[in-house]
Coordinates of C-alpha atoms in Angstrom, one line a residue:
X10 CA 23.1 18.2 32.0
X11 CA 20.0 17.5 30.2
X12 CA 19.2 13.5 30.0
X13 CA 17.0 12.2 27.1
X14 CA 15.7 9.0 28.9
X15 CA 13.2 11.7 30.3
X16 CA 11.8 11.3 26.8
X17 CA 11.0 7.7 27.0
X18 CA 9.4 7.9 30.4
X19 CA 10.8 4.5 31.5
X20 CA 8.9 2.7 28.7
X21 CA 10.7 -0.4 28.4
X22 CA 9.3 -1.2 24.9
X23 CA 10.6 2.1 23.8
X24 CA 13.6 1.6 25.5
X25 CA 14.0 -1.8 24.0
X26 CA 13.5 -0.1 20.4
X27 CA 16.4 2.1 21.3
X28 CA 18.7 -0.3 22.1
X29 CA 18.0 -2.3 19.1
X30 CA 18.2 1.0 17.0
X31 CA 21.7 1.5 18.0
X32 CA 22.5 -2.0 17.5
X33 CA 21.4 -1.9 14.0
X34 CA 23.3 1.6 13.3
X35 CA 26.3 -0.2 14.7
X36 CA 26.2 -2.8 12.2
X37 CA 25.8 -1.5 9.2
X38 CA 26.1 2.2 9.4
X39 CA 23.0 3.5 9.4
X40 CA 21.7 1.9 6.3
X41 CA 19.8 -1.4 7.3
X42 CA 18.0 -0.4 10.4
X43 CA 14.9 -1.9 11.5
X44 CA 11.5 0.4 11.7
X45 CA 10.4 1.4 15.5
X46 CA 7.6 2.6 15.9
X47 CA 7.3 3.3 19.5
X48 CA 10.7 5.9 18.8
X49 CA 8.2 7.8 16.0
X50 CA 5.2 7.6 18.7
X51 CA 8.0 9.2 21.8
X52 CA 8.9 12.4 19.2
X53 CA 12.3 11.5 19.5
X54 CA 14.1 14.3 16.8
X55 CA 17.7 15.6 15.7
X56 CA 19.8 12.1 14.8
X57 CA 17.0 10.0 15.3
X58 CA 15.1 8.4 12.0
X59 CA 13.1 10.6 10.5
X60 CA 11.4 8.1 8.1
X61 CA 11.9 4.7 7.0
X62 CA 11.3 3.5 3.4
X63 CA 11.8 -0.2 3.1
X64 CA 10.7 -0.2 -0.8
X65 CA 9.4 -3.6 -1.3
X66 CA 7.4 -3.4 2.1
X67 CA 6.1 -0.4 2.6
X68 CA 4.4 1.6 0.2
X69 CA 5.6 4.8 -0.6
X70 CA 4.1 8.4 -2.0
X71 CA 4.8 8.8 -5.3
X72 CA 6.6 11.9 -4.8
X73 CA 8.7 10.3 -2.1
X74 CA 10.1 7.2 -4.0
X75 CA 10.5 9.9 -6.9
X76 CA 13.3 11.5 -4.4
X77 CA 15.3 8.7 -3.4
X78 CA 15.4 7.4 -7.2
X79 CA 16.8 10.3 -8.1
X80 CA 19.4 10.9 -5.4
X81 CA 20.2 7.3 -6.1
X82 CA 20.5 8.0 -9.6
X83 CA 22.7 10.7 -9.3
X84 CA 25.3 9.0 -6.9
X85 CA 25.2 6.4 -9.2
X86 CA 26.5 8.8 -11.9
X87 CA 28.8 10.2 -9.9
X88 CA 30.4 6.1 -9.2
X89 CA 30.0 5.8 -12.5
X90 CA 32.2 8.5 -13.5
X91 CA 35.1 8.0 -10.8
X92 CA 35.2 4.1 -11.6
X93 CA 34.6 4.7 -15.7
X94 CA 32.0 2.2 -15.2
X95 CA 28.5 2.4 -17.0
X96 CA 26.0 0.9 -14.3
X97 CA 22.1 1.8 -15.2
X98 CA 19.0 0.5 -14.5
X99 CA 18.4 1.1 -10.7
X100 CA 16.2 -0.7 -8.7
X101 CA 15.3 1.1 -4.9
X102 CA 15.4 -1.6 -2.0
X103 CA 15.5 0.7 1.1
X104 CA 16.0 4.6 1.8
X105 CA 16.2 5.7 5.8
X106 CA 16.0 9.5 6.3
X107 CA 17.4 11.2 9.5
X108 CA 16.8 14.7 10.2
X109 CA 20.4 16.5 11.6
X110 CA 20.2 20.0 11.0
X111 CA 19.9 18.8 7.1
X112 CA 18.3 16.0 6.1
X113 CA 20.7 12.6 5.6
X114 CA 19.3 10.0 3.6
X115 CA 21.2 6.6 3.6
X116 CA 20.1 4.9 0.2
X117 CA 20.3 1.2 -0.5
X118 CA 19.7 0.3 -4.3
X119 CA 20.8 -2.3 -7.0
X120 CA 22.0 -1.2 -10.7
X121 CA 23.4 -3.4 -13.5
X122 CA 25.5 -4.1 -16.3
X123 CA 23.5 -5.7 -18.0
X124 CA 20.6 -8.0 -16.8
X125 CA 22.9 -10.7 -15.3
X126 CA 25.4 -8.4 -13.6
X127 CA 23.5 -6.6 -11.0
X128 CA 25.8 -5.0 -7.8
X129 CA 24.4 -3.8 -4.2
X130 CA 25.2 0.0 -3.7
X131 CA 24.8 1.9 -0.6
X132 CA 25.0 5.9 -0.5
X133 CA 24.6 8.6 1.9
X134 CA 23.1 11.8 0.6
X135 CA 22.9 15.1 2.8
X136 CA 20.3 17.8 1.4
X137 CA 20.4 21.5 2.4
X138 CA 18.4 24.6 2.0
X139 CA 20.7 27.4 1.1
X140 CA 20.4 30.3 2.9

């Protein structure tokens, strides 16, 4: 049986990283994970992060934030049609994408009622290519 830890060569920053990584997944799901950069520098694929967007930190391509708004936007719609509710004006806080075979995006945004009422929405959005 193939063992990953040959990936991390015994690095005990990177392994360090990887504990915390899971810790964070454990606690909230997959959606408020830390950045590691030592985990981008090992190569480490498949259910690892793929790339980590924390919006108000960490500048973002244009085409990039442009994404995640719109997926965001669109489970919003979706909420808003099972709840009948009429939540707008979203504001991105943090995306994390994970290459699996597809590409998972877990989403963190705020939208509102109306300038007072604002509510904290998570989603997860899988993309595919059709074939």
């Amino acid at each position: 049986m193939h063992r990953c830890t040959c990936l991390y060569n015994g690095d005990p920053e990177l392994i360090k990283e990887i504990k915390c990584f899971k810790t964070d997944v454990g606690n909230s799901g997959g959606f408020e994970v830390g950045y590691y950069p030592p985990m981008d520098r090992a190569g480490i694929s498949s259910t690892w992060i793929c790339k980590h967007y924390d919006i108000e930190n960490k500048p973002l391509p244009t085409y990039s934030l442009n994404k995640v708004f719109h997926l965001s936007q669109l489970a919003l719609c979706f909420y808003n049609m099972k709840e009948d509710t009429k939540f707008g004006n979203v504001k991105m806080l943090r995306a994390i994408k994970y290459n699996c075979g597809s590409r998972a995006y877990n989403i963190t945004f705020e939208a509102s009622l109306s300038d007072n009422d604002t509510k904290k929405f998570q989603t997860n959005v899988r993309t595919s290519i059709a074939s």
